[in-house]
Amino acid sequence: MINRRAFRTLVEAKDILILPGVFNGYSVRLVERYGYKAAAISGAGLSESLLGFADRGILTFDQNLRACEQLAACTGIPLLADADTGYGNALNVHLVTRAFERAGLAAISIEDQVWPKRCGHMKGKSVIAAEEMVSKVKAACDARHDPDFVIIARTDAAGTHNVDEAIRRLNLYAQAGADCLYADALLSKEDIAKVAKNVPKPLIVNMGMGMRSRNTTPLMTPKELETAGVAVVSYPRMLTTAAMRGMMNALEVFTSEVVGKNKLVDRSDLQVSFEEGNELMGMSELDELERRFNGG
């Protein structure tokens, strides 16, 4: 059973919480193996890996919920789900929150973008009125049964307005009951520190590793972020971009060497072994269950 109290404690702790972004069974099991205490499910990663489309509001609530439920079922670490805008008004947010809680998640984040949303670092996004988002936050907080289920309120107003508006909104969302505040697409280290200093709840930011545009949040180490007052840092694209690069490298070698030159190539630096893959994906657990129930 998921330990939501553990996740809340990690968010509120003095040390910064690092959340690698996960998007499938491989990634969530690897993150757990490497000792991370929690992870964030990347909405962009789900859209890209499941549907083959960029993070532009293509992923539906049902698709998102189902994927998150499956990931929560195959790991022992608490997971944060990306609930996008809540898929409607405050009523929808209320029901969406209940659904993610029932699905075994430790937390959800809800953002104040207009639907269909888009990745916070993309051009063309817009935000709803702060008052409407306040209603959504209140609805999410009212919906939860477990008081340790963490509600994270995200604003994209730094990109559509300015940092001061992002701070104003985050304070309103905190007053509405949000447990953690999320400022997306801050464009300088100074802005990150300013937001952290001027909000009353733990602040989460993301680091866009793999994103080299100038119009993205500057990369900082977890220790630098902690010193700036940030409580949680997520890396939503680190593993998705690494997985894409790994597949591109494997296909490049296969296409040029095996297909193009008719050479037998088996590169251990490009693929894990059959045994290693099975071990990562819970083979020993399945074997133990089979022995138990088959009388072995």
PDB file of C-alpha atoms in Angstrom:
ATOM      1  CA  MET A   1       0.000   0.000   0.000  1.00  0.00           C
ATOM      2  CA  ILE A   2       1.327   3.418  -0.926  1.00  0.00           C
ATOM      3  CA  ASN A   3       2.807   5.437   1.916  1.00  0.00           C
ATOM      4  CA  ARG A   4       1.371   8.898   1.421  1.00  0.00           C
ATOM      5  CA  ARG A   5       2.578  10.048   4.819  1.00  0.00           C
ATOM      6  CA  ALA A   6       6.139   9.304   3.673  1.00  0.00           C
ATOM      7  CA  PHE A   7       5.675  11.478   0.595  1.00  0.00           C
ATOM      8  CA  ARG A   8       4.253  14.380   2.587  1.00  0.00           C
ATOM      9  CA  THR A   9       7.137  14.101   5.043  1.00  0.00           C
ATOM     10  CA  LEU A  10       9.655  14.189   2.187  1.00  0.00           C
ATOM     11  CA  VAL A  11       8.016  17.300   0.716  1.00  0.00           C
ATOM     12  CA  GLU A  12       8.075  19.096   4.056  1.00  0.00           C
ATOM     13  CA  ALA A  13      11.596  17.994   5.037  1.00  0.00           C
ATOM     14  CA  LYS A  14      14.576  20.337   5.231  1.00  0.00           C
ATOM     15  CA  ASP A  15      16.459  18.448   2.512  1.00  0.00           C
ATOM     16  CA  ILE A  16      15.306  18.918  -1.061  1.00  0.00           C
ATOM     17  CA  LEU A  17      13.234  16.083  -2.549  1.00  0.00           C
ATOM     18  CA  ILE A  18      14.429  14.882  -5.962  1.00  0.00           C
ATOM     19  CA  LEU A  19      11.730  13.476  -8.256  1.00  0.00           C
ATOM     20  CA  PRO A  20      12.935  11.811 -11.464  1.00  0.00           C
ATOM     21  CA  GLY A  21      10.237  11.833 -14.107  1.00  0.00           C
ATOM     22  CA  VAL A  22       8.852   8.384 -14.953  1.00  0.00           C
ATOM     23  CA  PHE A  23       6.595   7.342 -17.801  1.00  0.00           C
ATOM     24  CA  ASN A  24       6.566   3.532 -18.059  1.00  0.00           C
ATOM     25  CA  GLY A  25       7.400   0.353 -16.157  1.00  0.00           C
ATOM     26  CA  TYR A  26      11.077   0.431 -17.113  1.00  0.00           C
ATOM     27  CA  SER A  27      11.586   3.953 -15.814  1.00  0.00           C
ATOM     28  CA  VAL A  28       9.696   3.601 -12.539  1.00  0.00           C
ATOM     29  CA  ARG A  29      11.469   0.353 -11.635  1.00  0.00           C
ATOM     30  CA  LEU A  30      14.862   1.839 -12.480  1.00  0.00           C
ATOM     31  CA  VAL A  31      14.208   4.935 -10.377  1.00  0.00           C
ATOM     32  CA  GLU A  32      13.274   2.721  -7.444  1.00  0.00           C
ATOM     33  CA  ARG A  33      16.361   0.543  -7.982  1.00  0.00           C
ATOM     34  CA  TYR A  34      18.639   3.577  -7.908  1.00  0.00           C
ATOM     35  CA  GLY A  35      17.357   4.504  -4.490  1.00  0.00           C
ATOM     36  CA  TYR A  36      15.090   7.471  -5.139  1.00  0.00           C
ATOM     37  CA  LYS A  37      12.408   7.795  -2.497  1.00  0.00           C
ATOM     38  CA  ALA A  38       9.666   9.055  -4.829  1.00  0.00           C
ATOM     39  CA  ALA A  39       9.048   9.966  -8.467  1.00  0.00           C
ATOM     40  CA  ALA A  40       6.881  12.207 -10.619  1.00  0.00           C
ATOM     41  CA  ILE A  41       4.888  10.742 -13.493  1.00  0.00           C
ATOM     42  CA  SER A  42       5.565  12.889 -16.547  1.00  0.00           C
ATOM     43  CA  GLY A  43       2.393  13.873 -18.360  1.00  0.00           C
ATOM     44  CA  ALA A  44       4.509  14.780 -21.363  1.00  0.00           C
ATOM     45  CA  GLY A  45       6.221  11.407 -21.150  1.00  0.00           C
ATOM     46  CA  LEU A  46       2.884   9.596 -21.141  1.00  0.00           C
ATOM     47  CA  SER A  47       1.593  11.603 -24.103  1.00  0.00           C
ATOM     48  CA  GLU A  48       4.741  11.026 -26.107  1.00  0.00           C
ATOM     49  CA  SER A  49       5.278   7.344 -25.276  1.00  0.00           C
ATOM     50  CA  LEU A  50       1.643   6.194 -25.320  1.00  0.00           C
ATOM     51  CA  LEU A  51       0.187   8.363 -28.064  1.00  0.00           C
ATOM     52  CA  GLY A  52       3.156   9.578 -30.076  1.00  0.00           C
ATOM     53  CA  PHE A  53       2.158  13.218 -29.689  1.00  0.00           C
ATOM     54  CA  ALA A  54       3.820  16.149 -27.939  1.00  0.00           C
ATOM     55  CA  ASP A  55       2.481  17.575 -24.680  1.00  0.00           C
ATOM     56  CA  ARG A  56      -0.352  19.636 -26.154  1.00  0.00           C
ATOM     57  CA  GLY A  57      -3.397  18.403 -24.236  1.00  0.00           C
ATOM     58  CA  ILE A  58      -3.863  15.282 -26.375  1.00  0.00           C
ATOM     59  CA  LEU A  59      -3.712  12.847 -23.446  1.00  0.00           C
ATOM     60  CA  THR A  60      -7.191  12.347 -21.986  1.00  0.00           C
ATOM     61  CA  PHE A  61      -8.133  11.967 -18.334  1.00  0.00           C
ATOM     62  CA  ASP A  62      -8.940   8.272 -18.726  1.00  0.00           C
ATOM     63  CA  GLN A  63      -5.657   7.525 -20.490  1.00  0.00           C
ATOM     64  CA  ASN A  64      -3.685   9.448 -17.887  1.00  0.00           C
ATOM     65  CA  LEU A  65      -5.473   7.841 -14.943  1.00  0.00           C
ATOM     66  CA  ARG A  66      -5.072   4.316 -16.280  1.00  0.00           C
ATOM     67  CA  ALA A  67      -1.367   4.753 -16.945  1.00  0.00           C
ATOM     68  CA  CYS A  68      -0.765   6.271 -13.505  1.00  0.00           C
ATOM     69  CA  GLU A  69      -2.669   3.465 -11.807  1.00  0.00           C
ATOM     70  CA  GLN A  70      -0.547   0.864 -13.570  1.00  0.00           C
ATOM     71  CA  LEU A  71       2.695   2.587 -12.595  1.00  0.00           C
ATOM     72  CA  ALA A  72       1.622   2.940  -8.968  1.00  0.00           C
ATOM     73  CA  ALA A  73       0.833  -0.796  -8.902  1.00  0.00           C
ATOM     74  CA  CYS A  74       4.346  -1.897  -9.904  1.00  0.00           C
ATOM     75  CA  THR A  75       6.440   0.135  -7.480  1.00  0.00           C
ATOM     76  CA  GLY A  76       6.862   0.637  -3.767  1.00  0.00           C
ATOM     77  CA  ILE A  77       7.758   4.331  -3.938  1.00  0.00           C
ATOM     78  CA  PRO A  78       5.119   7.094  -3.829  1.00  0.00           C
ATOM     79  CA  LEU A  79       4.258   8.751  -7.136  1.00  0.00           C
ATOM     80  CA  LEU A  80       3.076  12.229  -8.079  1.00  0.00           C
ATOM     81  CA  ALA A  81       0.575  12.314 -10.949  1.00  0.00           C
ATOM     82  CA  ASP A  82       0.240  15.182 -13.411  1.00  0.00           C
ATOM     83  CA  ALA A  83      -3.490  15.950 -13.517  1.00  0.00           C
ATOM     84  CA  ASP A  84      -2.994  18.755 -16.057  1.00  0.00           C
ATOM     85  CA  THR A  85      -5.730  21.376 -15.594  1.00  0.00           C
ATOM     86  CA  GLY A  86      -8.101  18.967 -13.858  1.00  0.00           C
ATOM     87  CA  TYR A  87      -9.943  18.347 -17.150  1.00  0.00           C
ATOM     88  CA  GLY A  88     -12.656  20.932 -16.646  1.00  0.00           C
ATOM     89  CA  ASN A  89     -14.083  23.125 -13.923  1.00  0.00           C
ATOM     90  CA  ALA A  90     -14.021  22.733 -10.147  1.00  0.00           C
ATOM     91  CA  LEU A  91     -16.591  19.928 -10.289  1.00  0.00           C
ATOM     92  CA  ASN A  92     -14.391  17.967 -12.674  1.00  0.00           C
ATOM     93  CA  VAL A  93     -11.359  18.604 -10.477  1.00  0.00           C
ATOM     94  CA  HIS A  94     -13.226  17.210  -7.468  1.00  0.00           C
ATOM     95  CA  LEU A  95     -13.968  13.943  -9.259  1.00  0.00           C
ATOM     96  CA  VAL A  96     -10.533  13.760 -10.890  1.00  0.00           C
ATOM     97  CA  THR A  97      -8.863  14.126  -7.490  1.00  0.00           C
ATOM     98  CA  ARG A  98     -10.910  11.301  -6.039  1.00  0.00           C
ATOM     99  CA  ALA A  99     -10.054   9.093  -8.992  1.00  0.00           C
ATOM    100  CA  PHE A 100      -6.295   9.621  -8.692  1.00  0.00           C
ATOM    101  CA  GLU A 101      -6.432   9.025  -4.953  1.00  0.00           C
ATOM    102  CA  ARG A 102      -8.310   5.735  -5.471  1.00  0.00           C
ATOM    103  CA  ALA A 103      -5.754   4.763  -8.115  1.00  0.00           C
ATOM    104  CA  GLY A 104      -2.964   4.657  -5.530  1.00  0.00           C
ATOM    105  CA  LEU A 105      -1.146   7.929  -6.161  1.00  0.00           C
ATOM    106  CA  ALA A 106       0.499   9.917  -3.377  1.00  0.00           C
ATOM    107  CA  ALA A 107      -0.119  13.342  -4.888  1.00  0.00           C
ATOM    108  CA  ILE A 108      -1.465  15.229  -7.882  1.00  0.00           C
ATOM    109  CA  SER A 109      -0.557  18.535  -9.452  1.00  0.00           C
ATOM    110  CA  ILE A 110      -3.151  20.793 -11.059  1.00  0.00           C
ATOM    111  CA  GLU A 111      -2.194  23.797 -13.183  1.00  0.00           C
ATOM    112  CA  ASP A 112      -3.857  27.075 -14.061  1.00  0.00           C
ATOM    113  CA  GLN A 113      -3.460  26.853 -17.828  1.00  0.00           C
ATOM    114  CA  VAL A 114      -6.350  27.116 -20.265  1.00  0.00           C
ATOM    115  CA  TRP A 115      -7.326  23.717 -21.701  1.00  0.00           C
ATOM    116  CA  PRO A 116      -6.031  22.265 -23.950  1.00  0.00           C
ATOM    117  CA  LYS A 117      -2.804  22.895 -22.101  1.00  0.00           C
ATOM    118  CA  ARG A 118       0.701  22.602 -23.433  1.00  0.00           C
ATOM    119  CA  CYS A 119       4.117  21.968 -21.985  1.00  0.00           C
ATOM    120  CA  GLY A 120       5.003  24.921 -19.793  1.00  0.00           C
ATOM    121  CA  HIS A 121       8.101  25.665 -21.876  1.00  0.00           C
ATOM    122  CA  MET A 122       6.174  25.865 -25.159  1.00  0.00           C
ATOM    123  CA  LYS A 123       5.037  29.111 -26.735  1.00  0.00           C
ATOM    124  CA  GLY A 124       1.360  29.985 -26.968  1.00  0.00           C
ATOM    125  CA  LYS A 125       0.129  28.946 -23.531  1.00  0.00           C
ATOM    126  CA  SER A 126      -2.405  30.984 -21.567  1.00  0.00           C
ATOM    127  CA  VAL A 127      -3.824  30.867 -18.055  1.00  0.00           C
ATOM    128  CA  ILE A 128      -7.289  31.022 -16.547  1.00  0.00           C
ATOM    129  CA  ALA A 129      -8.342  33.638 -14.011  1.00  0.00           C
ATOM    130  CA  ALA A 130      -6.709  33.164 -10.623  1.00  0.00           C
ATOM    131  CA  GLU A 131     -10.140  33.046  -8.978  1.00  0.00           C
ATOM    132  CA  GLU A 132     -11.172  30.088 -11.115  1.00  0.00           C
ATOM    133  CA  MET A 133      -8.011  28.213 -10.155  1.00  0.00           C
ATOM    134  CA  VAL A 134      -8.688  28.973  -6.485  1.00  0.00           C
ATOM    135  CA  SER A 135     -12.019  27.179  -6.869  1.00  0.00           C
ATOM    136  CA  LYS A 136     -10.250  24.211  -8.428  1.00  0.00           C
ATOM    137  CA  VAL A 137      -7.757  24.010  -5.566  1.00  0.00           C
ATOM    138  CA  LYS A 138     -10.553  24.138  -3.002  1.00  0.00           C
ATOM    139  CA  ALA A 139     -12.412  21.393  -4.873  1.00  0.00           C
ATOM    140  CA  ALA A 140      -9.322  19.168  -4.951  1.00  0.00           C
ATOM    141  CA  CYS A 141      -8.670  19.629  -1.237  1.00  0.00           C
ATOM    142  CA  ASP A 142     -12.296  18.899  -0.399  1.00  0.00           C
ATOM    143  CA  ALA A 143     -12.323  15.738  -2.516  1.00  0.00           C
ATOM    144  CA  ARG A 144      -9.531  13.809  -0.835  1.00  0.00           C
ATOM    145  CA  HIS A 145     -10.300  11.211   1.806  1.00  0.00           C
ATOM    146  CA  ASP A 146      -6.721  10.732   2.977  1.00  0.00           C
ATOM    147  CA  PRO A 147      -5.395  13.963   4.528  1.00  0.00           C
ATOM    148  CA  ASP A 148      -1.887  12.912   3.502  1.00  0.00           C
ATOM    149  CA  PHE A 149      -2.820  12.948  -0.191  1.00  0.00           C
ATOM    150  CA  VAL A 150      -0.805  15.958  -1.357  1.00  0.00           C
ATOM    151  CA  ILE A 151      -2.421  18.624  -3.540  1.00  0.00           C
ATOM    152  CA  ILE A 152       0.053  20.619  -5.626  1.00  0.00           C
ATOM    153  CA  ALA A 153      -1.086  23.833  -7.320  1.00  0.00           C
ATOM    154  CA  ARG A 154       0.939  24.925 -10.335  1.00  0.00           C
ATOM    155  CA  THR A 155       0.984  28.287 -12.041  1.00  0.00           C
ATOM    156  CA  ASP A 156       2.255  29.104 -15.528  1.00  0.00           C
ATOM    157  CA  ALA A 157       1.749  32.831 -15.002  1.00  0.00           C
ATOM    158  CA  ALA A 158       5.471  33.629 -14.980  1.00  0.00           C
ATOM    159  CA  GLY A 159       5.473  32.954 -18.708  1.00  0.00           C
ATOM    160  CA  THR A 160       2.179  34.592 -19.593  1.00  0.00           C
ATOM    161  CA  HIS A 161       2.471  37.560 -17.216  1.00  0.00           C
ATOM    162  CA  ASN A 162       5.480  37.954 -14.928  1.00  0.00           C
ATOM    163  CA  VAL A 163       7.079  36.527 -11.813  1.00  0.00           C
ATOM    164  CA  ASP A 164       5.153  38.843  -9.484  1.00  0.00           C
ATOM    165  CA  GLU A 165       1.865  37.537 -10.875  1.00  0.00           C
ATOM    166  CA  ALA A 166       3.074  33.980 -10.388  1.00  0.00           C
ATOM    167  CA  ILE A 167       3.845  34.778  -6.743  1.00  0.00           C
ATOM    168  CA  ARG A 168       0.456  36.443  -6.257  1.00  0.00           C
ATOM    169  CA  ARG A 169      -1.322  33.407  -7.656  1.00  0.00           C
ATOM    170  CA  LEU A 170       0.676  30.898  -5.656  1.00  0.00           C
ATOM    171  CA  ASN A 171      -0.187  32.742  -2.449  1.00  0.00           C
ATOM    172  CA  LEU A 172      -3.866  32.584  -3.385  1.00  0.00           C
ATOM    173  CA  TYR A 173      -3.564  28.861  -4.082  1.00  0.00           C
ATOM    174  CA  ALA A 174      -1.859  28.322  -0.736  1.00  0.00           C
ATOM    175  CA  GLN A 175      -4.707  30.132   1.015  1.00  0.00           C
ATOM    176  CA  ALA A 176      -7.131  27.855  -0.842  1.00  0.00           C
ATOM    177  CA  GLY A 177      -5.479  24.818   0.751  1.00  0.00           C
ATOM    178  CA  ALA A 178      -2.727  23.642  -1.610  1.00  0.00           C
ATOM    179  CA  ASP A 179      -0.026  21.688   0.230  1.00  0.00           C
ATOM    180  CA  CYS A 180       2.745  22.446  -2.230  1.00  0.00           C
ATOM    181  CA  LEU A 181       3.220  25.164  -4.862  1.00  0.00           C
ATOM    182  CA  TYR A 182       4.659  24.712  -8.325  1.00  0.00           C
ATOM    183  CA  ALA A 183       6.063  27.585 -10.387  1.00  0.00           C
ATOM    184  CA  ASP A 184       6.726  26.439 -13.930  1.00  0.00           C
ATOM    185  CA  ALA A 185       9.067  27.889 -16.542  1.00  0.00           C
ATOM    186  CA  LEU A 186      10.929  30.374 -14.355  1.00  0.00           C
ATOM    187  CA  LEU A 187      13.665  31.838 -16.529  1.00  0.00           C
ATOM    188  CA  SER A 188      16.414  32.809 -14.086  1.00  0.00           C
ATOM    189  CA  LYS A 189      18.031  31.679 -10.859  1.00  0.00           C
ATOM    190  CA  GLU A 190      17.010  34.991  -9.342  1.00  0.00           C
ATOM    191  CA  ASP A 191      13.356  34.344 -10.188  1.00  0.00           C
ATOM    192  CA  ILE A 192      13.508  30.914  -8.575  1.00  0.00           C
ATOM    193  CA  ALA A 193      14.928  32.360  -5.367  1.00  0.00           C
ATOM    194  CA  LYS A 194      12.392  35.213  -5.398  1.00  0.00           C
ATOM    195  CA  VAL A 195       9.432  32.871  -5.708  1.00  0.00           C
ATOM    196  CA  ALA A 196      10.757  30.531  -3.019  1.00  0.00           C
ATOM    197  CA  LYS A 197      11.212  33.464  -0.648  1.00  0.00           C
ATOM    198  CA  ASN A 198       7.739  34.869  -1.186  1.00  0.00           C
ATOM    199  CA  VAL A 199       5.430  31.838  -0.943  1.00  0.00           C
ATOM    200  CA  PRO A 200       4.242  30.200   2.303  1.00  0.00           C
ATOM    201  CA  LYS A 201       4.280  26.547   1.244  1.00  0.00           C
ATOM    202  CA  PRO A 202       6.974  24.190  -0.126  1.00  0.00           C
ATOM    203  CA  LEU A 203       7.951  25.148  -3.672  1.00  0.00           C
ATOM    204  CA  ILE A 204       8.533  22.737  -6.537  1.00  0.00           C
ATOM    205  CA  VAL A 205      10.344  23.586  -9.768  1.00  0.00           C
ATOM    206  CA  ASN A 206      11.390  21.402 -12.663  1.00  0.00           C
ATOM    207  CA  MET A 207      14.725  21.098 -14.385  1.00  0.00           C
ATOM    208  CA  GLY A 208      14.460  20.547 -18.111  1.00  0.00           C
ATOM    209  CA  MET A 209      17.469  18.323 -18.708  1.00  0.00           C
ATOM    210  CA  GLY A 210      17.544  17.644 -22.433  1.00  0.00           C
ATOM    211  CA  MET A 211      15.990  21.045 -23.208  1.00  0.00           C
ATOM    212  CA  ARG A 212      18.665  23.396 -24.567  1.00  0.00           C
ATOM    213  CA  SER A 213      16.501  26.374 -25.485  1.00  0.00           C
ATOM    214  CA  ARG A 214      17.356  29.717 -23.925  1.00  0.00           C
ATOM    215  CA  ASN A 215      13.694  30.142 -23.011  1.00  0.00           C
ATOM    216  CA  THR A 216      13.716  27.439 -20.366  1.00  0.00           C
ATOM    217  CA  THR A 217      14.482  27.296 -16.673  1.00  0.00           C
ATOM    218  CA  PRO A 218      18.263  27.433 -16.097  1.00  0.00           C
ATOM    219  CA  LEU A 219      19.778  24.187 -14.883  1.00  0.00           C
ATOM    220  CA  MET A 220      20.810  24.165 -11.223  1.00  0.00           C
ATOM    221  CA  THR A 221      22.031  21.377  -8.997  1.00  0.00           C
ATOM    222  CA  PRO A 222      19.711  20.066  -6.277  1.00  0.00           C
ATOM    223  CA  LYS A 223      21.984  21.617  -3.637  1.00  0.00           C
ATOM    224  CA  GLU A 224      21.836  25.012  -5.372  1.00  0.00           C
ATOM    225  CA  LEU A 225      18.061  24.795  -5.507  1.00  0.00           C
ATOM    226  CA  GLU A 226      17.882  23.800  -1.852  1.00  0.00           C
ATOM    227  CA  THR A 227      20.020  26.809  -0.931  1.00  0.00           C
ATOM    228  CA  ALA A 228      17.629  29.013  -2.939  1.00  0.00           C
ATOM    229  CA  GLY A 229      14.714  27.748  -0.850  1.00  0.00           C
ATOM    230  CA  VAL A 230      13.245  25.147  -3.216  1.00  0.00           C
ATOM    231  CA  ALA A 231      11.696  22.117  -1.494  1.00  0.00           C
ATOM    232  CA  VAL A 232      11.167  19.761  -4.444  1.00  0.00           C
ATOM    233  CA  VAL A 233      12.773  19.439  -7.865  1.00  0.00           C
ATOM    234  CA  SER A 234      11.469  17.261 -10.674  1.00  0.00           C
ATOM    235  CA  TYR A 235      13.235  16.109 -13.818  1.00  0.00           C
ATOM    236  CA  PRO A 236      10.318  15.323 -16.138  1.00  0.00           C
ATOM    237  CA  ARG A 237      12.285  14.855 -19.368  1.00  0.00           C
ATOM    238  CA  MET A 238      15.556  13.325 -18.203  1.00  0.00           C
ATOM    239  CA  LEU A 239      14.510   9.686 -18.679  1.00  0.00           C
ATOM    240  CA  THR A 240      12.222  10.199 -21.676  1.00  0.00           C
ATOM    241  CA  THR A 241      14.957  11.934 -23.668  1.00  0.00           C
ATOM    242  CA  ALA A 242      17.539   9.381 -22.523  1.00  0.00           C
ATOM    243  CA  ALA A 243      15.263   6.540 -23.648  1.00  0.00           C
ATOM    244  CA  MET A 244      14.704   8.205 -27.016  1.00  0.00           C
ATOM    245  CA  ARG A 245      18.447   8.694 -27.511  1.00  0.00           C
ATOM    246  CA  GLY A 246      19.117   5.079 -26.557  1.00  0.00           C
ATOM    247  CA  MET A 247      16.614   3.798 -29.119  1.00  0.00           C
ATOM    248  CA  MET A 248      18.004   6.117 -31.789  1.00  0.00           C
ATOM    249  CA  ASN A 249      21.530   4.844 -31.119  1.00  0.00           C
ATOM    250  CA  ALA A 250      20.431   1.208 -31.313  1.00  0.00           C
ATOM    251  CA  LEU A 251      18.502   1.751 -34.544  1.00  0.00           C
ATOM    252  CA  GLU A 252      21.390   3.666 -36.080  1.00  0.00           C
ATOM    253  CA  VAL A 253      23.782   0.764 -35.451  1.00  0.00           C
ATOM    254  CA  PHE A 254      21.256  -1.864 -36.533  1.00  0.00           C
ATOM    255  CA  THR A 255      20.339   0.002 -39.727  1.00  0.00           C
ATOM    256  CA  SER A 256      23.895   0.814 -40.770  1.00  0.00           C
ATOM    257  CA  GLU A 257      25.648  -2.387 -39.712  1.00  0.00           C
ATOM    258  CA  VAL A 258      23.189  -5.291 -39.669  1.00  0.00           C
ATOM    259  CA  VAL A 259      20.864  -4.173 -42.471  1.00  0.00           C
ATOM    260  CA  GLY A 260      23.264  -2.021 -44.453  1.00  0.00           C
ATOM    261  CA  LYS A 261      26.420  -4.134 -44.259  1.00  0.00           C
ATOM    262  CA  ASN A 262      24.976  -7.568 -43.472  1.00  0.00           C
ATOM    263  CA  LYS A 263      27.107  -7.808 -40.320  1.00  0.00           C
ATOM    264  CA  LEU A 264      26.128  -9.553 -37.104  1.00  0.00           C
ATOM    265  CA  VAL A 265      26.240  -6.942 -34.354  1.00  0.00           C
ATOM    266  CA  ASP A 266      25.217  -7.553 -30.755  1.00  0.00           C
ATOM    267  CA  ARG A 267      26.196  -4.501 -28.730  1.00  0.00           C
ATOM    268  CA  SER A 268      26.010  -4.916 -24.961  1.00  0.00           C
ATOM    269  CA  ASP A 269      26.544  -1.175 -24.627  1.00  0.00           C
ATOM    270  CA  LEU A 270      23.268  -0.565 -26.473  1.00  0.00           C
ATOM    271  CA  GLN A 271      20.998  -3.226 -24.951  1.00  0.00           C
ATOM    272  CA  VAL A 272      20.565  -4.876 -21.583  1.00  0.00           C
ATOM    273  CA  SER A 273      20.680  -8.651 -21.516  1.00  0.00           C
ATOM    274  CA  PHE A 274      17.587 -10.839 -21.466  1.00  0.00           C
ATOM    275  CA  GLU A 275      18.355 -11.871 -17.894  1.00  0.00           C
ATOM    276  CA  GLU A 276      18.976  -8.332 -16.675  1.00  0.00           C
ATOM    277  CA  GLY A 277      15.770  -7.082 -18.242  1.00  0.00           C
ATOM    278  CA  ASN A 278      13.712  -9.867 -16.680  1.00  0.00           C
ATOM    279  CA  GLU A 279      15.289  -9.283 -13.285  1.00  0.00           C
ATOM    280  CA  LEU A 280      14.439  -5.575 -13.417  1.00  0.00           C
ATOM    281  CA  MET A 281      10.856  -6.298 -14.407  1.00  0.00           C
ATOM    282  CA  GLY A 282      10.039  -8.418 -11.384  1.00  0.00           C
ATOM    283  CA  MET A 283      10.757 -11.936 -12.611  1.00  0.00           C
ATOM    284  CA  SER A 284      11.867 -13.127  -9.157  1.00  0.00           C
ATOM    285  CA  GLU A 285       8.610 -11.841  -7.652  1.00  0.00           C
ATOM    286  CA  LEU A 286       6.586 -13.662 -10.293  1.00  0.00           C
ATOM    287  CA  ASP A 287       8.581 -16.856  -9.745  1.00  0.00           C
ATOM    288  CA  GLU A 288       7.972 -16.659  -6.004  1.00  0.00           C
ATOM    289  CA  LEU A 289       4.228 -16.178  -6.512  1.00  0.00           C
ATOM    290  CA  GLU A 290       4.137 -19.129  -8.892  1.00  0.00           C
ATOM    291  CA  ARG A 291       5.930 -21.372  -6.387  1.00  0.00           C
ATOM    292  CA  ARG A 292       3.620 -20.276  -3.586  1.00  0.00           C
ATOM    293  CA  PHE A 293       0.389 -20.908  -5.406  1.00  0.00           C
ATOM    294  CA  ASN A 294       1.463 -23.973  -7.355  1.00  0.00           C
ATOM    295  CA  GLY A 295       2.815 -25.723  -4.287  1.00  0.00           C
ATOM    296  CA  GLY A 296       6.396 -25.589  -5.500  1.00  0.00           C
TER     297      GLY A 296
END
